[in-house]
Each structure stands twice: as structure tokens, then as C-alpha cells.
XYZ file of C-alpha atoms in Angstrom:
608
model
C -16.426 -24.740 20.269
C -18.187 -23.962 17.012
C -18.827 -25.997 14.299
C -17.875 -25.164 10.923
C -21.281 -24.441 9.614
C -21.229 -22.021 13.120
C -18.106 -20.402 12.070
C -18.678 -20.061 8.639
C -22.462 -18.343 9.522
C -20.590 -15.642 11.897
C -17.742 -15.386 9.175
C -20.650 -14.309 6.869
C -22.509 -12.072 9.168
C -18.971 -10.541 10.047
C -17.926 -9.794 6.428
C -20.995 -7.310 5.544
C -22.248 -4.683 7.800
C -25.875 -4.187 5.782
C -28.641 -6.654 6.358
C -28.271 -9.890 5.065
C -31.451 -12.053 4.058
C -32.267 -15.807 5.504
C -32.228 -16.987 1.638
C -28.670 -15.506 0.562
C -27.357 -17.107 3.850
C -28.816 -20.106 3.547
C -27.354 -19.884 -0.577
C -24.084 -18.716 0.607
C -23.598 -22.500 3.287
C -25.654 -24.301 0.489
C -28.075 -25.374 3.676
C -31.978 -24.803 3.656
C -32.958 -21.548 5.873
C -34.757 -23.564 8.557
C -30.606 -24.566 9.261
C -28.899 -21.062 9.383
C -32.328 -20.260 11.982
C -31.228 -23.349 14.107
C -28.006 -22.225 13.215
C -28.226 -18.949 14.692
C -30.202 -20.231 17.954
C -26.971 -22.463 18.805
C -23.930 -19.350 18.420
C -26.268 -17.453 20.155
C -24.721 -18.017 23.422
C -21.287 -17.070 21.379
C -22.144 -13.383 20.205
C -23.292 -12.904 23.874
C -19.933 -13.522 25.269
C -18.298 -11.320 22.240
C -20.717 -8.758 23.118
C -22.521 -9.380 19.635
C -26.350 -9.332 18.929
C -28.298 -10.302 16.295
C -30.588 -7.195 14.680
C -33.705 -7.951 12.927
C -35.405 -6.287 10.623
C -38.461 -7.513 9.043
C -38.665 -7.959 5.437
C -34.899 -7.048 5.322
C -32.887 -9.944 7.229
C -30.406 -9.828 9.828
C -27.035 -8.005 10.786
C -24.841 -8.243 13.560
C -24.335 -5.036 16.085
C -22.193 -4.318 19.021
C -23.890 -4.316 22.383
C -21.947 -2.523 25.545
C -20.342 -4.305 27.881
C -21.559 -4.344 31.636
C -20.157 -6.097 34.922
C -22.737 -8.807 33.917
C -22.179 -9.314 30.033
C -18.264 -9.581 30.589
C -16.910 -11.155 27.490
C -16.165 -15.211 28.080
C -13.717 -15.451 25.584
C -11.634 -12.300 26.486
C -7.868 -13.328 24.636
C -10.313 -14.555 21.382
C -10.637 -12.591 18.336
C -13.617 -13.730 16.827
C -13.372 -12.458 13.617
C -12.504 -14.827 11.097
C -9.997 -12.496 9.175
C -8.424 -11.446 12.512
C -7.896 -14.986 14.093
C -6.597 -16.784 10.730
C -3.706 -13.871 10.353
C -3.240 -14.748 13.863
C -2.670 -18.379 13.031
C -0.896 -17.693 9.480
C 1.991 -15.676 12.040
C 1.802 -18.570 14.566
C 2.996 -20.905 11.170
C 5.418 -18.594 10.075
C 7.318 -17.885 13.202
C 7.380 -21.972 13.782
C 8.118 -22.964 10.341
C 10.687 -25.405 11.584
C 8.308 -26.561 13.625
C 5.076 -29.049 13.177
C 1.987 -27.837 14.948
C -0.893 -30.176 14.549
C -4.450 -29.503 13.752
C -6.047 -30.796 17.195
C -3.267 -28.056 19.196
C -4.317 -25.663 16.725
C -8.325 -25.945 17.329
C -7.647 -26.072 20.996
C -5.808 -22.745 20.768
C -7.927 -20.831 18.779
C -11.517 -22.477 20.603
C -12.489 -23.380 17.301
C -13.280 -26.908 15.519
C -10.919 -28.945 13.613
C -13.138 -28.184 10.626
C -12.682 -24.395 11.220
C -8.657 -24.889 10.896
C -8.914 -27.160 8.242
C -10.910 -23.984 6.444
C -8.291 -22.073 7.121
C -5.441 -23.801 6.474
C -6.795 -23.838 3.071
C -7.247 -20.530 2.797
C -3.977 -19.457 4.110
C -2.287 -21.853 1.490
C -3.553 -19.572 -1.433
C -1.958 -16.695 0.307
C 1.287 -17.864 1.039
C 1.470 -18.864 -2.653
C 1.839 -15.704 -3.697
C 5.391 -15.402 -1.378
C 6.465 -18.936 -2.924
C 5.860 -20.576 0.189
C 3.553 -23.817 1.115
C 2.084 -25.791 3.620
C 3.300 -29.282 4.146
C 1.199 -31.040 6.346
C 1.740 -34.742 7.264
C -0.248 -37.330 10.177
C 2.711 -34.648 12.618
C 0.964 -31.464 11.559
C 1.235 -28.491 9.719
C 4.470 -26.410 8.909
C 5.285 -23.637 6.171
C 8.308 -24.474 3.629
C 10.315 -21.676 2.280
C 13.152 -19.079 2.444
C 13.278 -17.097 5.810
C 13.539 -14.523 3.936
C 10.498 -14.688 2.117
C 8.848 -15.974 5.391
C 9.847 -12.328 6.871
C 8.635 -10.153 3.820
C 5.225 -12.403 4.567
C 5.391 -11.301 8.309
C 6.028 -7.738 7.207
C 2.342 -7.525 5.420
C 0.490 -9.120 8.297
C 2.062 -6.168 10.675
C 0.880 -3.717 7.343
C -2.662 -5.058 7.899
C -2.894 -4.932 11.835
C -0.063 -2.851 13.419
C 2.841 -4.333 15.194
C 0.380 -4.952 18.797
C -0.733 -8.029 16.678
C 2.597 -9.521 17.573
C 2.357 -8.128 21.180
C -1.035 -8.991 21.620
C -1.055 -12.869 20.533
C 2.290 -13.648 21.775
C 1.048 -16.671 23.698
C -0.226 -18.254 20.310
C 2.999 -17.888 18.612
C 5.790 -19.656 20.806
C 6.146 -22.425 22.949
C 9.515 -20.785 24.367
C 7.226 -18.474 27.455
C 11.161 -16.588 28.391
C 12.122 -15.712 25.163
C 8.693 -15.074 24.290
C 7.858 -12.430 26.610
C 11.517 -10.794 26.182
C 11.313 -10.507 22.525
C 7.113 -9.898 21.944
C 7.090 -7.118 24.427
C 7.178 -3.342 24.061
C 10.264 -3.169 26.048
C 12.528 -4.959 23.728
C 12.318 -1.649 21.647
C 13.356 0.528 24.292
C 16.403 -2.413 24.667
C 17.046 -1.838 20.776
C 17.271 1.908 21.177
C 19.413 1.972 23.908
C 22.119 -0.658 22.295
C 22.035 1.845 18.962
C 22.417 4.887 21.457
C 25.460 2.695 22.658
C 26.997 1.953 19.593
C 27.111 5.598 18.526
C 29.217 6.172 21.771
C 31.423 3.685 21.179
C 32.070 2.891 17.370
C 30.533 6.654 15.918
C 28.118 4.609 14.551
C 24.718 6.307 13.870
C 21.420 4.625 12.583
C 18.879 5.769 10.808
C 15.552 5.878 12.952
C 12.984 5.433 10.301
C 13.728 1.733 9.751
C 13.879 0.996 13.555
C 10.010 -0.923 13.553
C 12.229 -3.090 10.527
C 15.187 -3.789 12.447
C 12.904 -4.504 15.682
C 10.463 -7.166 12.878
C 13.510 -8.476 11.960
C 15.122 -8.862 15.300
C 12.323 -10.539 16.372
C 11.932 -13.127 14.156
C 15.704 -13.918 13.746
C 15.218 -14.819 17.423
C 12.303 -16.696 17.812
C 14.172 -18.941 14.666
C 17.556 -18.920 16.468
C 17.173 -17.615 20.124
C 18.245 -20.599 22.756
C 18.090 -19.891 26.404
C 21.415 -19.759 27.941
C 21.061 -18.628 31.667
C 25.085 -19.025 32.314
C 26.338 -15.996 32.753
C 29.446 -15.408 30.980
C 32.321 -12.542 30.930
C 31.247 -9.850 28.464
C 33.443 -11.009 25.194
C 35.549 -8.103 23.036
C 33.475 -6.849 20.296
C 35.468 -5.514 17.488
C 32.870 -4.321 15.164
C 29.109 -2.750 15.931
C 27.459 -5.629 14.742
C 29.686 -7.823 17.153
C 28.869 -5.803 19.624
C 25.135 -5.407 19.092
C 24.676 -8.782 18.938
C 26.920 -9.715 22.249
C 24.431 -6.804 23.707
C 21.147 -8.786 22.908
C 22.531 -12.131 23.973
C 23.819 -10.513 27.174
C 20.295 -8.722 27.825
C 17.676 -11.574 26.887
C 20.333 -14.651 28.285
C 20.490 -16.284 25.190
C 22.423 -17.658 22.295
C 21.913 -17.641 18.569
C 22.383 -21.470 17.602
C 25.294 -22.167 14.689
C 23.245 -22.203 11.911
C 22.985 -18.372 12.526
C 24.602 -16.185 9.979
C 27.195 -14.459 12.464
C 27.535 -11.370 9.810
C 23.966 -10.598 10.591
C 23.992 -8.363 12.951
C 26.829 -6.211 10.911
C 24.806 -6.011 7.589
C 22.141 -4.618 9.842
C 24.204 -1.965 11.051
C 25.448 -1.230 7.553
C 21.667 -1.446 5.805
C 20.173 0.693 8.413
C 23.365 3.515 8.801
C 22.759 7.281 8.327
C 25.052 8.406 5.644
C 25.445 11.505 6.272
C 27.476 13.780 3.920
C 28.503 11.118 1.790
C 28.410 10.201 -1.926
C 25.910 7.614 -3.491
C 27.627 5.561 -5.319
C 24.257 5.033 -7.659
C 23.825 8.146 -10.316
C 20.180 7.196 -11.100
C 18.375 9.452 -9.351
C 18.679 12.888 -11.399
C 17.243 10.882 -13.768
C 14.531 9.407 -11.724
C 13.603 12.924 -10.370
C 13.291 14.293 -13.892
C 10.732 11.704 -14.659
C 8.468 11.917 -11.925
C 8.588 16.050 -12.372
C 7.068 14.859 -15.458
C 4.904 12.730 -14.796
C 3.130 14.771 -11.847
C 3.488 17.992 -12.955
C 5.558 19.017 -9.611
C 8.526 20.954 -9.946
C 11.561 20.204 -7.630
C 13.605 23.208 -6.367
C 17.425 23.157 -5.754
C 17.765 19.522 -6.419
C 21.271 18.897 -5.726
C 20.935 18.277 -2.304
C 17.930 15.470 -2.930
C 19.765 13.853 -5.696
C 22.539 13.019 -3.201
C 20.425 11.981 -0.960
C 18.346 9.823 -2.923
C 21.350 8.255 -4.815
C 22.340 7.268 -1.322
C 18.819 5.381 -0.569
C 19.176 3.794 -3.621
C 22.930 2.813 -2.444
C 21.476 1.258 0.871
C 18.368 -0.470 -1.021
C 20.921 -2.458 -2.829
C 22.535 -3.328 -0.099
C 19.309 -4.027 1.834
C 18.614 -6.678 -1.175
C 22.106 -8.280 -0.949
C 21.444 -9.004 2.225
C 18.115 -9.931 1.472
C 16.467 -7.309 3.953
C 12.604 -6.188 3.579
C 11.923 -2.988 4.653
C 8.139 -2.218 6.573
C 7.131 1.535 6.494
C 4.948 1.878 9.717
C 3.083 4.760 7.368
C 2.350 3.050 4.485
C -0.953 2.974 4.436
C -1.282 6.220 5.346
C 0.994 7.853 2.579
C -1.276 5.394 0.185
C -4.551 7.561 1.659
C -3.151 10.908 1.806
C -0.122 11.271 -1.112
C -1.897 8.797 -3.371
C -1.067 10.964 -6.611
C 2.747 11.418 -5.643
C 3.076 7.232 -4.693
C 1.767 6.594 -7.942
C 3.656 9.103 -10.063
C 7.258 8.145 -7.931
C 6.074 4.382 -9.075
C 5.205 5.548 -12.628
C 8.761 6.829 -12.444
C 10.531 3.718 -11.627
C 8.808 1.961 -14.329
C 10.972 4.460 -16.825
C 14.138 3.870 -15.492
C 15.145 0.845 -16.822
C 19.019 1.094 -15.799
C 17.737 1.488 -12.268
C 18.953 -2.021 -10.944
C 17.093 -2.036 -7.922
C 13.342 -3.064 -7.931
C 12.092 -0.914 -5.196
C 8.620 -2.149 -2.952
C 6.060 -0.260 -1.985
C 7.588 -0.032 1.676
C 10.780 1.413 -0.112
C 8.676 3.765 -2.400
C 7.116 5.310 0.792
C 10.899 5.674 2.766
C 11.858 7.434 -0.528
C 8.532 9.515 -1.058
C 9.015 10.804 1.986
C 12.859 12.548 0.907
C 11.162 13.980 -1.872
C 8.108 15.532 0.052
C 10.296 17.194 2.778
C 11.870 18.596 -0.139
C 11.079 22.275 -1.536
C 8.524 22.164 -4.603
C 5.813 23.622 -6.122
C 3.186 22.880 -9.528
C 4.625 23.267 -12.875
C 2.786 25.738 -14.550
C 1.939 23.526 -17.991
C -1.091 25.967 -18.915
C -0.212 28.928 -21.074
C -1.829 32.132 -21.573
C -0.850 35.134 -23.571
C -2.737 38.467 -22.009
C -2.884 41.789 -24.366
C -1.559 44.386 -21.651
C -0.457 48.113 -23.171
C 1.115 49.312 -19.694
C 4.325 50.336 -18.383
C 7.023 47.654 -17.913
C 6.328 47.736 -13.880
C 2.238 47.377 -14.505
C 2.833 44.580 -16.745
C 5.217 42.852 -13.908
C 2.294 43.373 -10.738
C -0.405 42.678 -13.504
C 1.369 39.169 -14.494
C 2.531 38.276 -10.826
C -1.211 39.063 -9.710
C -2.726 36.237 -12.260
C 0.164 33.492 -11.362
C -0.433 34.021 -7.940
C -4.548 33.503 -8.537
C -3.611 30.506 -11.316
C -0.890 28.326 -9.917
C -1.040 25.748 -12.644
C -0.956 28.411 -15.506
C 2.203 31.105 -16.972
C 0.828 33.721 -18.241
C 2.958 36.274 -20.392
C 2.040 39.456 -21.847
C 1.960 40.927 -25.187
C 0.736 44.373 -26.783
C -0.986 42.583 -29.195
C -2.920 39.105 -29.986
C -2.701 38.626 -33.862
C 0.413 36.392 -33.468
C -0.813 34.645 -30.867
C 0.649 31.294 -30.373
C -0.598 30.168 -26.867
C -3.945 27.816 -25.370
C -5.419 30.958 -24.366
C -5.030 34.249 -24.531
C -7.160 37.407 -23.169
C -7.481 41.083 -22.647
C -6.373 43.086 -19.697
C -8.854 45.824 -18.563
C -8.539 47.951 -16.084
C -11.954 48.798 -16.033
C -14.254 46.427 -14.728
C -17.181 48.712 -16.890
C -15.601 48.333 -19.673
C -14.996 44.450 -19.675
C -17.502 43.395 -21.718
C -16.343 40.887 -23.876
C -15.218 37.433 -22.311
C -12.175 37.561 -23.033
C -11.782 40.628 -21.016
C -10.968 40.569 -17.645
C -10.380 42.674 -14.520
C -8.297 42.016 -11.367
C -10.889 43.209 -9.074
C -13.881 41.766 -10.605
C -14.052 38.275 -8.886
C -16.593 37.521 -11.038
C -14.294 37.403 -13.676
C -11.839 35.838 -12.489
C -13.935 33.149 -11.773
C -14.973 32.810 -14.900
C -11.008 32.440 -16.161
C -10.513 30.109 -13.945
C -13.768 28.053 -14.939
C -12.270 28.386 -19.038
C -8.458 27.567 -18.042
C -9.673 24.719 -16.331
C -12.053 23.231 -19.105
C -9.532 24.103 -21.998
C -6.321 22.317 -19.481
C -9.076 19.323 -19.078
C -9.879 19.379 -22.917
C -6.067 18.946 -23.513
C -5.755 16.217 -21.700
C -8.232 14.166 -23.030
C -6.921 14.773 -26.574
C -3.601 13.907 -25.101
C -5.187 10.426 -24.111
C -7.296 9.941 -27.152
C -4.201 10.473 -29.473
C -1.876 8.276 -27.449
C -3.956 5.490 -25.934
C -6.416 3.002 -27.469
C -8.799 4.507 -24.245
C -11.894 2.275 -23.835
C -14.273 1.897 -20.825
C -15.755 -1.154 -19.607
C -19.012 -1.637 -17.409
C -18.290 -4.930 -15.536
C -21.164 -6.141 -13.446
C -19.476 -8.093 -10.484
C -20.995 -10.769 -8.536
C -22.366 -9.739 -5.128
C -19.564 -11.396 -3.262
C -17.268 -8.556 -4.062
C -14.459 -10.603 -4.724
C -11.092 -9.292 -6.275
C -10.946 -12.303 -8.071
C -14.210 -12.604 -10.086
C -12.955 -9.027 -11.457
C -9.720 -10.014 -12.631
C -11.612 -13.174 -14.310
C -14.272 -10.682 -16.398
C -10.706 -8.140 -17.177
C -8.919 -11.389 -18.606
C -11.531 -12.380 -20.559
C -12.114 -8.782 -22.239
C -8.221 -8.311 -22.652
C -7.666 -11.923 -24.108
C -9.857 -11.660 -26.508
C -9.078 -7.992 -27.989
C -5.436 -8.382 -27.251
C -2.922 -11.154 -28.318
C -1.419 -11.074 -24.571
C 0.138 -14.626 -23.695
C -1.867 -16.521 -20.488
C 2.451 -16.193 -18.852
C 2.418 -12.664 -19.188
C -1.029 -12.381 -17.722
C 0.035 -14.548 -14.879
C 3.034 -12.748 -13.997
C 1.062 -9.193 -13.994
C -1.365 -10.709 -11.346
C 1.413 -12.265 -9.364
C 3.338 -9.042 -9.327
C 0.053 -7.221 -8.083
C -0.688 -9.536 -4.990
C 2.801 -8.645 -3.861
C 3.237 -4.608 -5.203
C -0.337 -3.369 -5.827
C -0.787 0.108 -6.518
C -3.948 1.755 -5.239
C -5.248 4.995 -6.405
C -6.712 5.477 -3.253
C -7.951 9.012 -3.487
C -10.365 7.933 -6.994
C -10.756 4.865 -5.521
C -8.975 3.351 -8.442
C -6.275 0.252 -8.765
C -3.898 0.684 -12.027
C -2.154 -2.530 -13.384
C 0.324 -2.259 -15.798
C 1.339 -5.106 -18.423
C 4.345 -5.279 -20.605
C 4.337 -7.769 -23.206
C 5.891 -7.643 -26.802
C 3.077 -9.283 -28.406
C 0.977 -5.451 -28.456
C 1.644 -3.134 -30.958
C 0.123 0.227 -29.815
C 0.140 1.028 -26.433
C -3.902 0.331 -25.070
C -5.481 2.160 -21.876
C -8.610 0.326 -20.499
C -11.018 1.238 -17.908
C -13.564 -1.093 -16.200
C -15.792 0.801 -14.111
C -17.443 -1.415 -11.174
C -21.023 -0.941 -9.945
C -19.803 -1.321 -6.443
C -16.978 -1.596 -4.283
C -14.377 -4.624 -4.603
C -11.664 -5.704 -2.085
C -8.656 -5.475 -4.078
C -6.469 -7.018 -1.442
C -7.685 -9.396 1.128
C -8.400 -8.083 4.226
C -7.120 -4.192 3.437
C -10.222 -1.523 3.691
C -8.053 0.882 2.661
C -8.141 -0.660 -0.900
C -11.719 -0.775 -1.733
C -11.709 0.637 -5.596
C -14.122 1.639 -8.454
C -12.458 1.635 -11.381
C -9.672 -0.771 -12.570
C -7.371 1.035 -15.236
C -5.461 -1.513 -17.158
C -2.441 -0.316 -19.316
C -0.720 -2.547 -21.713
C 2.463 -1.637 -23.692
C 5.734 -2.833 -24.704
C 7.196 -0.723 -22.547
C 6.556 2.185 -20.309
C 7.644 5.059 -21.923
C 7.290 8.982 -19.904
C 5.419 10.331 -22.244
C 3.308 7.341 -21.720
C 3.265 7.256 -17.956
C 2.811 10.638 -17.767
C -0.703 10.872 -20.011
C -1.526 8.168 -18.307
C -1.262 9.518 -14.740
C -3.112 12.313 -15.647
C -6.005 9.991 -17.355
C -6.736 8.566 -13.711
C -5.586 12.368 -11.536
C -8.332 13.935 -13.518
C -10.730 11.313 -14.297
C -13.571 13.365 -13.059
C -13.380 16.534 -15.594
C -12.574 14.236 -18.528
C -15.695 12.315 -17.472
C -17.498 15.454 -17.499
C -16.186 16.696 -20.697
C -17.091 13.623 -22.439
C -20.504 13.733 -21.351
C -21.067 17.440 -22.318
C -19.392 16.864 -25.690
C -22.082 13.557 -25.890
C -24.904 16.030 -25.046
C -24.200 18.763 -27.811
């Protein structure tokens, strides 16, 4: 069992993969460097059995590496996560699926292999994080248990599977119920395949048909509802009359895993599952918001939807079910999150940007929800609006001007080019000379088809002039400043938010409340920029007059949420207004999509 100062050394040497000096440790556990040696001499016979050494390098410090396992070095502590992060989400489930329940601290350390001190670290720890879902720890001379809302304690539940996959229920199921029957029937892989075949079932016999892409929700859900509620019942009774799906469903699960939900059970559970999670097919929304929603995020990313009528139904029907979904206070978990975050980072952030301009849209949507809805509009026919327009002098026959026009919009997809015999009335961002003759293009605003030299050099000029637009666009519109913030070397989300609040507070008459519920809203719906490395927070408050567009750039990389390597960012753009207009959202999506040129441009505008 480790001691605190033990743990908190390996948590240290865990949390950085560069070399790490004696001194910084010995700074970090506020303990003299003759300690963390003495300290390191008594875990040593810990990394062994995690298959851990400790790598030297002189004048450097110390890392931890991975050393491969043979029949002799077989890892000791097999069913032990080591890491820190990975064993305190471990015991932050355990609390939340026994939240009726008291566990104390000695039961704890003896599950875990740790010291009391260890829990007691991360008990503390945990406690900041549940905050943020409005739950707490209440701890007496019993033990610990977590106070709050079930549902609350599910959406919780939901982020821990974001962070680790659903095998971190499967894979510490011994940790998180006492109950070994209904355990193993509920934390298993093949309670899915019992979900799936009850749906398949229910389809036969009531028409009913689910939709699929919630099924990891309705299986999360499931799950917890009965580790709450499950009691064993091994009587076996006559099979009961269902007269609705969820009736039946439920009887089905009962029947299966032999046991009963207890009384204070809502029995219309199972039935607003089945209505939440239904496939409407061919049937009206009864919400009209999203033609309205679509128009703004064509806007705002500069994609242009084709044939919409067909997405707007279906999209007005998602927006039905979210509703319904929040009635029944349902949270959704997209199993892809994270990856639509890394690979469709501009269209999650523009589809958010859009909900921020709807306010008649009565539904406030997560990022789980975003994703489900992202993915109706990607599987839907679209293409770039062409927003860049040129005017090309052509005298030619109606049918050369046609191939000539259809060549250049096929070699510039974001520009519409139209053509004209002349240029004196030329009312367009750029216009140029059609010649046939590559020897006679000698000007640069002469071009030629089959001279790939200049087309390249077009496409160079369309893209500095498109660039140049939008950072007048931003200048005019936004009060756009960039900050240099030095953070500390712990990397910590938190000192950054601490140097942005001071800068803010002090150029800005923004109330501490207002700040307070921006950085509550973020902990629970950030929104990464994960492609520029960037995080964007937005505040409204009615205290600003002109809408103001910072930037803090960061010398190095900062954990913007706990535990999430997908979320390591650079740059922090912070946005205050009264309100988020489109014309707003959309400048400002194109500040961060093209942060890169604009950077450029600034700096070659700087050097002349």
C-alpha cells in the first residue's frame, strides 16, 4: 500500500512524459530531494509489478517508461490501474452508482490498494468535479455518499464513459456493486445483445422501431436505473400481459435478469424510453425551427445545403424528440463525440455558433445532441458557398465563355467568377483578363487555362485578397486584441482562466455572476476548436456596449478539461457581446477557421 507522499510522487511522474528534475519534484511535494530519492527507492518494488521503470538521465532528471512484460515480471497488481486519473474516475463511478449508499474510507483504500490518505486526496478532488453537476459529497463517521438528482448523477456517468469508453464500466464492475448477480448481468457485454433482441421484439409485436444511434444511451441508462432499482427476485412468475412497448420491455428485462424494479421506480420509464428513442419515420416535426437554424449555420460556415426540404423535416423531428428527451429528463452520450470534435471541428463549432442565434429555439441542445444532429446534416448533400467574386474580361462566343467560366469554378471552389467584355465598370474583389495565349499573358492580371503557372498564381491572389477581407471584416466589427499569457508550468486550465479574468475585468465592466456562469457553462458544454488547437468562450452580458473579440495566445499547451487529451489548446478566443448576432458569429468563426493567413497578413502588413 502506498503512502500518500508515494502516490502523489507516481501521480507526478505519471502526469508528464518529459524528464522531470529532483528539485521541481521535491518543489512540487514541498519535501527536500534527499525524500523524493528515498521516496523513489520505496515504490520501486511498485513500478516493477506495473511493469514501470525509472529512466535516468544525467543532468536532466527522471521519467517513467514502460518495460515488457515476461513470464517472470508478471504484473502483481493485475485488476489495478495505477494511474491516478484512471483509478479516481474509477472510484468517482463506484460513488455515483451507490449514491444511496455509504461506502467508507477504510473499504475504499482496501479496494483500490491504496492508503487512506490517497482516498482522502481524492475524495477532495472528486468534490470539485461533481460541483460542476450540482452534486456533493456528504461524508459522515458511516462514509462517503454523493447527494443529488439521478438525473444529474447519470449526465455525470455519461462524461466518465466520454473520457474512457463504455469497457470502464465492464472492466471495474467488481468495484462498483456489492450485488455480484445483478452485477455481472447488467456490467457485461451481453446485456446489449439482451437489449437488441427485446427492441427486435417489440418491432414484431407493437410496430415499434428504435432508433439505433442512441442504443449505447439507452444501454447507460438501463444500467444505472438498475443498479439504483434492480432487486433479485429468483421466483419465477407467469409472464404478465403487456399492453404497451414499454410494459413490455420492461416485463422482458425483469423476466431475463430475475429481478424487480423496487416501488420507488417510475413505472412510465420504460415507455418514455421507447418514445425518446423511436424512429419517426415519415412524420412531421412538430418544431419549425430548423429552416431557420440551417440558414444560419450556411452562414456562418460558408457551406451551402442542397435540397433542404428533406433535412428540415428531419431535423425539426430531432428537435421534437430532444424536447421530449428533456421532459423526461434523458441525457443523450454520442459514442463519437470525440471523434466528430477531432475530425468536423469547423462544422461542430459553426452548428453551435448557430444555436446561439436562435433564440426561439426552446431546447438547449449538449454537445452529445450537437454531434446526433451534425451528423443529419453531414450525410446530407452540400458543397462551399462561393463568397469570392471575380469578374474576367472574356470577348468569346457565348459557348467559350460557358467552358471558360465552368473551367475556373471547377479550379476555384470558393470563388464565382462571371464574365464581362469589358472591365471599366467593374464592380467585383477581383477581376482579370482571359488569354488564350499563354505568350501573350504578360501582365498579371492575365491568365491562361493551360499555364499552371498562372493559375497558381490566381489562386495565391484570390486567396490573399479573400484573407485580406476577412480581417477587415474582423477589424470593423470586433474590438480584436491579442494577449500573450505566460502560464505557470503546471499547465493548469485554471491558472488561465485566472490571468483571462483579470485582463477582461479590468478592460470590461463584466459582473463577477456573469463571469461565473460563463465558466460554469464551459465545464459542462466546452467547445474545442480542436483542429487550431483553440477553445472559444462566449459571454453575454448587458453591461458591454460593442461587441469585443479577444485572443490569448499560450506559450504551451493547457488541459482545458481534466483528464481529456483531446482538448489540449493554444489559443483561448474570448467573445463578449450582448448578444450573439449572425453576422457576429459568422466573422467570428471565420476569425478562428483562418487564424493562420490573418496571422500572416498581419505580419507582412507589420513588415512593409
Amino acid at each position: 500500500m502506498l503512502t500518500s507522499n508515494e502516490q502523489y510522487l507516481v501521480e507526478q511522474l505519471m502526469a508528464k512524459e518529459e524528464f522531470q528534475s529532483f528539485q521541481s519534484l521535491a518543489e512540487s511535494l514541498n519535501v527536500s530531494v534527499r525524500t523524493i530519492r528515498n521516496l523513489l527507492h520505496r515504490i520501486q518494488p511498485f513500478l516493477t509489478g506495473n511493469n514501470l521503470k525509472v529512466e535516468r538521465k544525467y543532468g536532466v532528471g527522471i521519467r517513467l517508461t514502460q518495460i515488457e512484460e515476461t513470464e517472470e515480471n508478471v504484473n502483481i497488481i493485475p485488476f489495478v490501474d495505477f494511474s491516478a486519473i484512471y483509478r479516481r474516475e474509477v472510484l468517482k463511478l463506484l460513488l455515483l452508482l451507490n449514491f444511496r449508499q455509504k461506502t467508507s474510507i477504510n473499504k475504499l483504500a482496501e479496494q483500490f490498494y491504496v492508503s487512506k490518505n490517497a482516498i482522502f486526496l481524492d475524495l477532495k478532488i472528486i468534490e470539485k468535479e461533481l460541483w460542476i453537476y450540482n452534486l456533493c459529497l456528504e461524508r459522515d463517521h458511516e462514509g462517503t455518499k454523493i447527494k443529488g438528482k439521478r438525473k444529474l448523477i447519470k449526465r455525470a456517468i455519461i462524461d466518465i464513459v466520454h473520457q474512457f469508453g463504455i469497457s470502464i464500466l465492464y472492466e471495474n464492475n467488481k468495484y462498483i456493486s456489492d450485488n455480484e448477480n445483478i452485477l455481472y448481468s447488467v456490467l457485461n457485454p451481453k446485456f446489449e445483445q439482451l437489449i437488441v433482441e427485446v427492441l427486435h421484439d417489440l418491432k414484431e409485436r407493437y410496430g415499434y422501431r428504435f432508433n439505433f444511434d442512441f442504443l449505447q444511451t439507452l444501454i447507460i441508462h438501463l444500467s444505472v436505473d438498475i443498479l439504483l432499482f434492480g432487486k433479485e427476485n429468483k421466483k419465477q412468475e407467469e409472464p404478465k400481459t403487456a399492453a404497451t412497448a414499454g410494459e413490455y420491455f420492461q416485463m422482458r428485462i425483469e423476466t431475463a435478469l430475475m429481478i424487480n424494479f423496487s416501488q420507488r421506480y417510475n413505472k412510465e420509464r420504460f415507455q418514455e424510453y421507447c418514445t425518446a428513442f423511436s424512429f419517426f419515420e415519415g412524420k412531421e416535426g412538430t418544431n419549425h425551427s430548423a429552416a431557420a437554424l440551417l440558414e444560419s449555420f450556411e452562414d456562418i460556415s460558408g457551406i451551402e445545403l442542397r435540397d433542404k426540404d428533406g433535412l428540415i423535416n428531419e431535423l425539426n423531428q430531432y428537435l421534437y424528440q430532444i424536447e421530449l428527451r428533456q421532459e423526461y429528463r434523458i441525457a443523450v452520450f454520442h459514442p463519437m463525440l470525440n471523434h466528430f470534435l477531432s475530425n468536423y471541428g469547423a462544422q461542430f463549432v459553426a452548428l453551435k455558433l448557430a444555436h446561439w442565434n436562435q433564440p426561439d429555439l426552446n431546447v438547449k441542445m449538449t454537445d452529445d445532441e450537437i454531434a446526433f444532429e451534425l451528423v443529419y446534416v453531414l450525410n446530407h448533400c452540400y458543397g462551399n458557398k462561393r463568397d469570392f467574386q471575380v469578374l474576367v474580361k472574356l470577348n468569346a462566343s457565348e459557348e467559350l465563355q460557358r467552358f471558360v467560366l465552368q473551367k475556373l469554378e471547377k479550379e476555384f471552389p470558393l470563388s464565382s467568377f462571371h464574365a464581362e467584355a469589358s472591365l471599366e465598370y467593374a464592380d467585383m474583389e477581383l477581376a482579370v483578363t482571359f488569354s488564350p495565349d499563354s505568350n501573350t499573358a504578360k501582365s498579371r492580371n492575365e491568365i491562361d487555362l493551360n499555364n499552371p503557372k498562372q493559375l497558381e498564381l490566381l489562386r495565391e491572389r484570390i486567396a490573399y485578397q479573400r484573407a485580406e477581407k476577412i480581417v477587415s471584416a474582423v477589424e470593423e466589427q470586433f474590438d480584436y486584441q491579442t494577449f500573450l499569457l505566460e502560464v505557470p508550468d503546471k499547465k493548469r486550465k485554471d491558472d488561465v482562466l485566472a490571468m483571462i479574468k483579470t485582463i477582461v475585468l479590468k478592460q470590461y465592466p463584466v459582473s463577477e455572476q456573469n463571469w461565473f456562469d460563463l465558466i460554469e457553462e464551459d465545464k459542462i458544454n466546452p467547445t474545442f476548436w480542436i483542429e487550431k488547437q483553440a477553445a472559444l468562450l462566449v459571454l453575454e452580458t448587458e453591461k458591454v456596449t460593442r461587441s469585443s473579440l479577444l485572443k490569448f495566445e499560450l506559450p504551451i499547451q493547457v488541459r482545458w478539461r481534466n483528464n481529456n487529451e483531446l482538448s489540449r489548446v493554444r489559443k483561448v478566443y474570448f467573445f463578449l457581446s450582448k448578444h450573439v448576432e449572425l453576422e457576429e458569429s459568422t466573422t467570428l468563426y471565420k476569425a478562428i477557421q483562418f487564424d493562420r493567413t490573418i496571422k500572416k497578413i498581419i505580419e507582412e502588413e507589420e513588415n512593409e
